[in-house]
Amino acid sequence: MQSGENFENRILFLGTGTSSGIPVIGCRCAACTSSDPRDRRTRTSALLQTRKSGEAEWGHLLIDSGIDLRYQLLREGAPLVRHVVYTHAHVDHFFGLDELRAIQFVTRMPIHLYASEEVERALRTVYRHLFETGVQKGGGILEVEIHPLEDRFQAGPITLEALPIYHGKLPIHGFRFGNLAYLTDCSFIPDTTWPLLENVGVLVLDMLRKRPHPTHYNLDQALEVIERLKPKEAYFVHMTHDLVHADIEAELPEGVFLAYDGLVVDLPSFDPHQWSRTS
Ligand SMILES: [Zn+2]
Ligand SMILES: [Zn+2]
Ligand SMILES: [Zn+2]
C-alpha cells in the first residue's frame, strides 16, 4: 500500500444472464419457473466499486450498459454511474446506454465511455442522436465522451488492464482490476493474454450452459480455464435457462460458484489508482 491508505474494492454483479435474460419470455422450463431468486438473471453486467475506508460513497465503473440497466441500477439503490467500459458491442451489452440520462439529470456531468474502435463505431451508429448534428434532438439528450481502450487505463475511479479475448471469431475485451479478471462472452483466450491473468484471485468467467456453443465457454471448457489459472474463487456469468442455480452449484468444485444478480464479492485492499495485479 504505497499511499498508506486503505481501500475497499468490490464487484457487484448487476446481471448474470445470457442475451435473452432468464426467465425467457414464454418458457415454462425448470429455471424459468423457479422460485429461487438466483434463477432470475438479467443481462450480464457488473459494477466495479471502490472507496477509501471510512468514506460513505462508492466510486463506480460500469462494465457494459445492458438492456436491463435501468432496472438493475434501481434495484441497487440508484448509484450515480458516470463511467462505462465496454467488452463488445452486442445488443445485450450496450443497448441500455440511454438509461444513464436520468443520472445526468442529477449530476449534470457527461458520461465517460471507454471503448475499442469497433465498439465506438457501433455506438456512433446505434446512438446517432448523441453524435450527429443533423439528427433532430429532443430534450435531455445524453452527453457522452468516448475514450479509447488502452492496454492499461484509468476509467474514472479505477485503473484497468484490457484483456484481449475471443468471442467466437470476434476479438473483444475482458478486464483486470487488481486481483479480479472479468471475462464475459468468451470462448478462447489467446496465448498473449494468459500471462495477464497470472495470480488472478477472483475470476469472473463466461459459462453459458453444459452443451457446447460456438461463441461461449460451456461448463467443461470453463472448468478447464479455472484448472489452469487456479484462482481462489471463480464466478460464472452469462448463463442460459439450461442451468438451475442450486442443481448446478452442487456439482461444482470447491471455490467455483454461479454468480447471481445482486451478488457482491469483496476484493483485497489496493489503491485503485495505482496499477497492480494484486493477488
Ligand atoms: Zn452477451
Ligand atoms: Zn426456460
Ligand atoms: Zn456477445
mmCIF file of C-alpha atoms and ligand atoms in Angstrom:
data_model
loop_
_atom_site.group_PDB
_atom_site.id
_atom_site.type_symbol
_atom_site.label_atom_id
_atom_site.label_comp_id
_atom_site.label_asym_id
_atom_site.label_seq_id
_atom_site.Cartn_x
_atom_site.Cartn_y
_atom_site.Cartn_z
ATOM 1 C CA MET A 1 0.000 0.000 0.000
ATOM 2 C CA GLN A 2 2.041 2.910 -1.286
ATOM 3 C CA SER A 3 -0.258 5.669 -0.086
ATOM 4 C CA GLY A 4 -0.690 4.215 3.382
ATOM 5 C CA GLU A 5 -4.445 4.381 2.936
ATOM 6 C CA ASN A 6 -6.863 1.507 2.999
ATOM 7 C CA PHE A 7 -9.295 0.974 0.163
ATOM 8 C CA GLU A 8 -12.401 -1.120 -0.128
ATOM 9 C CA ASN A 9 -12.763 -2.663 -3.572
ATOM 10 C CA ARG A 10 -15.500 -4.956 -4.789
ATOM 11 C CA ILE A 11 -17.556 -6.218 -7.697
ATOM 12 C CA LEU A 12 -21.339 -6.066 -7.691
ATOM 13 C CA PHE A 13 -22.989 -8.352 -10.243
ATOM 14 C CA LEU A 14 -25.785 -6.350 -11.859
ATOM 15 C CA GLY A 15 -26.767 -9.152 -14.226
ATOM 16 C CA THR A 16 -25.636 -12.720 -14.849
ATOM 17 C CA GLY A 17 -27.899 -13.952 -17.658
ATOM 18 C CA THR A 18 -27.429 -14.651 -21.332
ATOM 19 C CA SER A 19 -28.818 -12.380 -24.057
ATOM 20 C CA SER A 20 -32.483 -13.391 -23.580
ATOM 21 C CA GLY A 21 -32.458 -12.836 -19.812
ATOM 22 C CA ILE A 22 -33.931 -15.513 -17.509
ATOM 23 C CA PRO A 23 -36.858 -16.227 -17.280
ATOM 24 C CA VAL A 24 -37.170 -16.379 -21.062
ATOM 25 C CA ILE A 25 -40.473 -14.916 -22.239
ATOM 26 C CA GLY A 26 -42.954 -17.746 -22.839
ATOM 27 C CA CYS A 27 -40.767 -20.538 -21.414
ATOM 28 C CA ARG A 28 -42.036 -22.944 -18.736
ATOM 29 C CA CYS A 29 -38.776 -24.815 -18.044
ATOM 30 C CA ALA A 30 -37.428 -25.513 -14.549
ATOM 31 C CA ALA A 31 -35.145 -22.454 -14.440
ATOM 32 C CA CYS A 32 -37.724 -20.099 -15.942
ATOM 33 C CA THR A 33 -40.396 -21.167 -13.410
ATOM 34 C CA SER A 34 -38.001 -21.477 -10.447
ATOM 35 C CA SER A 35 -38.909 -19.678 -7.216
ATOM 36 C CA ASP A 36 -35.197 -19.290 -6.370
ATOM 37 C CA PRO A 37 -34.356 -15.587 -6.927
ATOM 38 C CA ARG A 38 -30.869 -16.656 -8.095
ATOM 39 C CA ASP A 39 -32.528 -18.152 -11.194
ATOM 40 C CA ARG A 40 -33.759 -14.716 -12.272
ATOM 41 C CA ARG A 41 -30.892 -13.485 -14.403
ATOM 42 C CA THR A 42 -30.879 -10.098 -16.079
ATOM 43 C CA ARG A 43 -28.434 -9.363 -18.912
ATOM 44 C CA THR A 44 -24.769 -9.714 -17.880
ATOM 45 C CA SER A 45 -23.197 -6.555 -16.492
ATOM 46 C CA ALA A 46 -21.294 -5.542 -13.359
ATOM 47 C CA LEU A 47 -20.214 -2.579 -11.289
ATOM 48 C CA LEU A 48 -16.640 -2.310 -10.060
ATOM 49 C CA GLN A 49 -16.690 -0.221 -6.911
ATOM 50 C CA THR A 50 -14.029 1.416 -4.776
ATOM 51 C CA ARG A 51 -13.815 3.789 -1.833
ATOM 52 C CA LYS A 52 -11.333 4.774 0.824
ATOM 53 C CA SER A 53 -12.102 3.082 4.105
ATOM 54 C CA GLY A 54 -14.440 5.259 6.112
ATOM 55 C CA GLU A 55 -15.940 7.023 3.083
ATOM 56 C CA ALA A 56 -19.687 6.757 2.636
ATOM 57 C CA GLU A 57 -19.857 6.902 -1.150
ATOM 58 C CA TRP A 58 -18.550 4.351 -3.608
ATOM 59 C CA GLY A 59 -16.829 5.282 -6.857
ATOM 60 C CA HIS A 60 -18.284 3.216 -9.690
ATOM 61 C CA LEU A 61 -17.182 1.821 -13.009
ATOM 62 C CA LEU A 62 -19.903 0.073 -15.006
ATOM 63 C CA ILE A 63 -18.892 -2.836 -17.249
ATOM 64 C CA ASP A 64 -21.357 -2.758 -20.189
ATOM 65 C CA SER A 65 -24.669 -0.905 -20.335
ATOM 66 C CA GLY A 66 -27.046 -3.792 -20.971
ATOM 67 C CA ILE A 67 -30.720 -3.799 -21.884
ATOM 68 C CA ASP A 68 -31.747 -4.213 -18.206
ATOM 69 C CA LEU A 69 -29.633 -1.319 -16.943
ATOM 70 C CA ARG A 70 -32.460 0.869 -15.626
ATOM 71 C CA TYR A 71 -33.959 -1.943 -13.586
ATOM 72 C CA GLN A 72 -30.536 -3.089 -12.348
ATOM 73 C CA LEU A 73 -29.496 0.371 -11.123
ATOM 74 C CA LEU A 74 -32.842 0.961 -9.395
ATOM 75 C CA ARG A 75 -32.533 -2.435 -7.689
ATOM 76 C CA GLU A 76 -29.076 -1.480 -6.355
ATOM 77 C CA GLY A 77 -30.107 1.877 -4.889
ATOM 78 C CA ALA A 78 -29.550 4.013 -7.997
ATOM 79 C CA PRO A 79 -25.762 4.500 -7.894
ATOM 80 C CA LEU A 80 -24.732 7.589 -9.893
ATOM 81 C CA VAL A 81 -22.602 5.833 -12.500
ATOM 82 C CA ARG A 82 -20.535 8.195 -14.664
ATOM 83 C CA HIS A 83 -18.043 5.805 -16.279
ATOM 84 C CA VAL A 84 -18.765 2.821 -18.532
ATOM 85 C CA VAL A 85 -16.263 0.400 -20.043
ATOM 86 C CA TYR A 86 -17.359 -1.898 -22.879
ATOM 87 C CA THR A 87 -16.443 -5.529 -23.512
ATOM 88 C CA HIS A 88 -18.025 -5.608 -27.008
ATOM 89 C CA ALA A 89 -20.936 -4.210 -28.965
ATOM 90 C CA HIS A 90 -23.539 -6.952 -28.827
ATOM 91 C CA VAL A 91 -27.094 -5.799 -28.155
ATOM 92 C CA ASP A 92 -27.308 -7.377 -24.696
ATOM 93 C CA HIS A 93 -24.198 -5.422 -23.604
ATOM 94 C CA PHE A 94 -24.832 -1.888 -24.824
ATOM 95 C CA PHE A 95 -28.486 -1.201 -25.621
ATOM 96 C CA GLY A 96 -29.068 0.369 -22.184
ATOM 97 C CA LEU A 97 -26.793 3.383 -22.614
ATOM 98 C CA ASP A 98 -29.632 5.902 -22.830
ATOM 99 C CA GLU A 99 -30.795 4.867 -19.334
ATOM 100 C CA LEU A 100 -27.886 6.905 -17.964
ATOM 101 C CA ARG A 101 -29.742 10.079 -18.968
ATOM 102 C CA ALA A 102 -31.512 10.025 -15.609
ATOM 103 C CA ILE A 103 -28.143 10.095 -13.848
ATOM 104 C CA GLN A 104 -27.087 13.066 -15.937
ATOM 105 C CA PHE A 105 -30.221 14.932 -14.868
ATOM 106 C CA VAL A 106 -28.825 14.654 -11.305
ATOM 107 C CA THR A 107 -25.082 15.081 -11.835
ATOM 108 C CA ARG A 108 -25.161 17.480 -14.846
ATOM 109 C CA MET A 109 -21.856 15.940 -15.939
ATOM 110 C CA PRO A 110 -21.025 13.964 -19.093
ATOM 111 C CA ILE A 111 -20.900 10.168 -19.055
ATOM 112 C CA HIS A 112 -17.448 8.791 -19.951
ATOM 113 C CA LEU A 113 -17.362 5.733 -22.219
ATOM 114 C CA TYR A 114 -14.230 3.599 -22.661
ATOM 115 C CA ALA A 115 -14.470 1.628 -25.880
ATOM 116 C CA SER A 116 -12.434 -0.135 -28.557
ATOM 117 C CA GLU A 117 -12.586 1.312 -32.096
ATOM 118 C CA GLU A 118 -15.108 -1.358 -33.082
ATOM 119 C CA VAL A 119 -17.366 -0.626 -30.110
ATOM 120 C CA GLU A 120 -17.060 3.111 -30.764
ATOM 121 C CA ARG A 121 -18.235 2.579 -34.365
ATOM 122 C CA ALA A 122 -21.267 0.670 -33.102
ATOM 123 C CA LEU A 123 -22.050 3.339 -30.504
ATOM 124 C CA ARG A 124 -21.878 6.074 -33.163
ATOM 125 C CA THR A 125 -24.202 4.082 -35.458
ATOM 126 C CA VAL A 126 -26.814 3.000 -32.918
ATOM 127 C CA TYR A 127 -26.758 6.251 -30.928
ATOM 128 C CA ARG A 128 -26.693 8.635 -33.899
ATOM 129 C CA HIS A 129 -28.808 11.091 -31.915
ATOM 130 C CA LEU A 130 -25.893 11.544 -29.477
ATOM 131 C CA PHE A 131 -23.216 12.205 -32.077
ATOM 132 C CA GLU A 132 -24.668 13.641 -35.293
ATOM 133 C CA THR A 133 -25.629 17.270 -35.559
ATOM 134 C CA GLY A 134 -28.171 16.627 -38.363
ATOM 135 C CA VAL A 135 -30.370 14.411 -36.175
ATOM 136 C CA GLN A 136 -33.268 16.192 -34.529
ATOM 137 C CA LYS A 137 -32.639 16.462 -30.797
ATOM 138 C CA GLY A 138 -35.315 16.203 -28.149
ATOM 139 C CA GLY A 139 -34.770 17.491 -24.642
ATOM 140 C CA GLY A 140 -32.426 15.784 -22.228
ATOM 141 C CA ILE A 141 -30.058 14.168 -24.726
ATOM 142 C CA LEU A 142 -27.278 12.186 -23.077
ATOM 143 C CA GLU A 143 -23.881 13.875 -23.228
ATOM 144 C CA VAL A 144 -21.030 11.385 -23.579
ATOM 145 C CA GLU A 145 -17.274 11.484 -24.027
ATOM 146 C CA ILE A 146 -15.629 8.469 -25.655
ATOM 147 C CA HIS A 147 -12.131 7.402 -24.612
ATOM 148 C CA PRO A 148 -10.028 4.722 -26.343
ATOM 149 C CA LEU A 149 -9.276 1.424 -24.636
ATOM 150 C CA GLU A 150 -5.579 1.206 -23.881
ATOM 151 C CA ASP A 151 -3.572 -1.692 -22.510
ATOM 152 C CA ARG A 152 -3.809 -0.055 -19.091
ATOM 153 C CA PHE A 153 -6.016 2.917 -18.487
ATOM 154 C CA GLN A 154 -7.762 4.954 -15.854
ATOM 155 C CA ALA A 155 -11.549 4.706 -16.159
ATOM 156 C CA GLY A 156 -12.940 7.128 -13.610
ATOM 157 C CA PRO A 157 -12.025 5.914 -10.141
ATOM 158 C CA ILE A 158 -10.482 2.656 -11.301
ATOM 159 C CA THR A 159 -7.357 1.566 -13.195
ATOM 160 C CA LEU A 160 -7.940 -1.345 -15.547
ATOM 161 C CA GLU A 161 -5.940 -3.584 -17.806
ATOM 162 C CA ALA A 162 -7.627 -4.652 -21.058
ATOM 163 C CA LEU A 163 -7.548 -8.401 -21.702
ATOM 164 C CA PRO A 164 -7.881 -9.332 -25.395
ATOM 165 C CA ILE A 165 -10.064 -12.449 -25.725
ATOM 166 C CA TYR A 166 -12.196 -14.093 -28.409
ATOM 167 C CA HIS A 167 -15.979 -14.432 -28.543
ATOM 168 C CA GLY A 168 -16.193 -16.937 -31.374
ATOM 169 C CA LYS A 169 -14.239 -15.180 -34.145
ATOM 170 C CA LEU A 170 -14.868 -11.733 -32.692
ATOM 171 C CA PRO A 171 -11.964 -10.137 -30.783
ATOM 172 C CA ILE A 172 -13.373 -8.498 -27.655
ATOM 173 C CA HIS A 173 -12.071 -7.436 -24.234
ATOM 174 C CA GLY A 174 -12.119 -8.699 -20.719
ATOM 175 C CA PHE A 175 -10.696 -6.562 -17.926
ATOM 176 C CA ARG A 176 -8.383 -6.927 -14.971
ATOM 177 C CA PHE A 177 -8.833 -4.864 -11.804
ATOM 178 C CA GLY A 178 -6.212 -5.802 -9.214
ATOM 179 C CA ASN A 179 -6.710 -9.481 -8.458
ATOM 180 C CA LEU A 180 -10.022 -9.648 -10.372
ATOM 181 C CA ALA A 181 -10.394 -10.716 -14.004
ATOM 182 C CA TYR A 182 -13.740 -10.280 -15.748
ATOM 183 C CA LEU A 183 -14.172 -12.401 -18.894
ATOM 184 C CA THR A 184 -17.708 -12.421 -20.228
ATOM 185 C CA ASP A 185 -18.695 -13.635 -23.717
ATOM 186 C CA CYS A 186 -15.502 -15.637 -24.035
ATOM 187 C CA SER A 187 -14.780 -18.805 -25.978
ATOM 188 C CA PHE A 188 -10.995 -18.547 -26.391
ATOM 189 C CA ILE A 189 -8.101 -16.935 -24.520
ATOM 190 C CA PRO A 190 -5.110 -16.243 -26.820
ATOM 191 C CA ASP A 191 -1.552 -17.138 -25.747
ATOM 192 C CA THR A 192 -0.628 -13.477 -25.246
ATOM 193 C CA THR A 193 -3.430 -12.942 -22.721
ATOM 194 C CA TRP A 194 -2.688 -15.858 -20.372
ATOM 195 C CA PRO A 195 0.286 -14.028 -18.740
ATOM 196 C CA LEU A 196 -2.030 -11.082 -17.987
ATOM 197 C CA LEU A 197 -4.175 -13.471 -15.966
ATOM 198 C CA GLU A 198 -1.334 -14.590 -13.717
ATOM 199 C CA ASN A 199 -2.138 -14.670 -9.993
ATOM 200 C CA VAL A 200 -5.800 -13.921 -10.582
ATOM 201 C CA GLY A 201 -7.617 -14.260 -7.276
ATOM 202 C CA VAL A 202 -11.231 -13.734 -8.366
ATOM 203 C CA LEU A 203 -12.106 -14.943 -11.855
ATOM 204 C CA VAL A 204 -15.429 -13.968 -13.424
ATOM 205 C CA LEU A 205 -15.964 -16.210 -16.423
ATOM 206 C CA ASP A 206 -18.486 -16.809 -19.196
ATOM 207 C CA MET A 207 -20.221 -20.181 -18.747
ATOM 208 C CA LEU A 208 -23.260 -20.380 -20.996
ATOM 209 C CA ARG A 209 -24.512 -23.904 -20.274
ATOM 210 C CA LYS A 210 -23.382 -27.550 -20.326
ATOM 211 C CA ARG A 211 -23.784 -28.075 -24.071
ATOM 212 C CA PRO A 212 -21.055 -26.630 -26.348
ATOM 213 C CA HIS A 213 -21.623 -23.330 -28.139
ATOM 214 C CA PRO A 214 -19.570 -21.672 -30.903
ATOM 215 C CA THR A 215 -19.068 -18.336 -29.135
ATOM 216 C CA HIS A 216 -19.230 -19.053 -25.372
ATOM 217 C CA TYR A 217 -17.478 -21.429 -22.986
ATOM 218 C CA ASN A 218 -19.599 -24.287 -21.760
ATOM 219 C CA LEU A 219 -19.176 -25.818 -18.299
ATOM 220 C CA ASP A 220 -16.345 -28.221 -19.197
ATOM 221 C CA GLN A 221 -14.366 -25.525 -21.025
ATOM 222 C CA ALA A 222 -14.848 -23.011 -18.218
ATOM 223 C CA LEU A 223 -13.634 -25.571 -15.673
ATOM 224 C CA GLU A 224 -10.525 -26.154 -17.818
ATOM 225 C CA VAL A 225 -9.727 -22.427 -17.684
ATOM 226 C CA ILE A 226 -10.181 -22.467 -13.902
ATOM 227 C CA GLU A 227 -7.968 -25.524 -13.587
ATOM 228 C CA ARG A 228 -5.199 -23.717 -15.489
ATOM 229 C CA LEU A 229 -5.471 -20.371 -13.655
ATOM 230 C CA LYS A 230 -6.263 -21.739 -10.196
ATOM 231 C CA PRO A 231 -7.994 -18.595 -8.858
ATOM 232 C CA LYS A 232 -9.053 -18.532 -5.205
ATOM 233 C CA GLU A 233 -12.649 -18.090 -6.359
ATOM 234 C CA ALA A 234 -14.378 -18.300 -9.740
ATOM 235 C CA TYR A 235 -17.854 -16.985 -10.578
ATOM 236 C CA PHE A 236 -19.791 -17.904 -13.715
ATOM 237 C CA VAL A 237 -21.871 -15.373 -15.670
ATOM 238 C CA HIS A 238 -23.886 -15.155 -18.927
ATOM 239 C CA MET A 239 -25.881 -18.293 -18.121
ATOM 240 C CA THR A 240 -28.882 -19.685 -20.007
ATOM 241 C CA HIS A 241 -32.059 -21.269 -18.653
ATOM 242 C CA ASP A 242 -30.460 -24.703 -19.067
ATOM 243 C CA LEU A 243 -28.963 -24.060 -15.620
ATOM 244 C CA VAL A 244 -30.949 -24.254 -12.379
ATOM 245 C CA HIS A 245 -28.731 -22.496 -9.846
ATOM 246 C CA ALA A 246 -28.976 -24.906 -6.901
ATOM 247 C CA ASP A 247 -28.638 -28.035 -9.075
ATOM 248 C CA ILE A 248 -25.510 -26.895 -10.929
ATOM 249 C CA GLU A 249 -23.766 -25.310 -7.963
ATOM 250 C CA ALA A 250 -23.989 -28.613 -6.069
ATOM 251 C CA GLU A 251 -21.894 -30.203 -8.856
ATOM 252 C CA LEU A 252 -19.122 -27.592 -8.913
ATOM 253 C CA PRO A 253 -15.628 -27.980 -7.448
ATOM 254 C CA GLU A 254 -14.681 -26.077 -4.298
ATOM 255 C CA GLY A 255 -14.245 -22.334 -4.877
ATOM 256 C CA VAL A 256 -16.332 -22.328 -8.084
ATOM 257 C CA PHE A 257 -19.733 -20.657 -7.981
ATOM 258 C CA LEU A 258 -22.554 -19.444 -10.174
ATOM 259 C CA ALA A 259 -22.814 -15.684 -9.795
ATOM 260 C CA TYR A 260 -26.316 -14.276 -9.343
ATOM 261 C CA ASP A 261 -27.862 -10.856 -9.719
ATOM 262 C CA GLY A 262 -27.027 -8.642 -6.744
ATOM 263 C CA LEU A 263 -24.090 -10.750 -5.534
ATOM 264 C CA VAL A 264 -21.207 -8.687 -4.113
ATOM 265 C CA VAL A 265 -17.666 -10.091 -3.928
ATOM 266 C CA ASP A 266 -15.098 -8.166 -1.892
ATOM 267 C CA LEU A 267 -11.597 -7.757 -3.299
ATOM 268 C CA PRO A 268 -8.390 -7.069 -1.350
ATOM 269 C CA SER A 269 -7.431 -3.560 -0.264
ATOM 270 C CA PHE A 270 -5.332 -1.974 -3.007
ATOM 271 C CA ASP A 271 -5.077 1.550 -4.366
ATOM 272 C CA PRO A 272 -7.397 1.591 -7.404
ATOM 273 C CA HIS A 273 -5.380 4.449 -8.972
ATOM 274 C CA GLN A 274 -2.085 2.553 -8.938
ATOM 275 C CA TRP A 275 -1.722 -0.231 -11.419
ATOM 276 C CA SER A 276 -1.266 -3.603 -9.790
ATOM 277 C CA ARG A 277 -2.177 -7.212 -10.307
ATOM 278 C CA THR A 278 -2.556 -7.656 -6.582
ATOM 279 C CA SER A 279 -3.389 -11.223 -5.724
HETATM 280 ZN ZN ZN B 1 -23.552 -11.385 -24.263
HETATM 281 ZN ZN ZN B 2 -36.713 -21.641 -19.785
HETATM 282 ZN ZN ZN B 3 -21.698 -11.215 -27.072
#
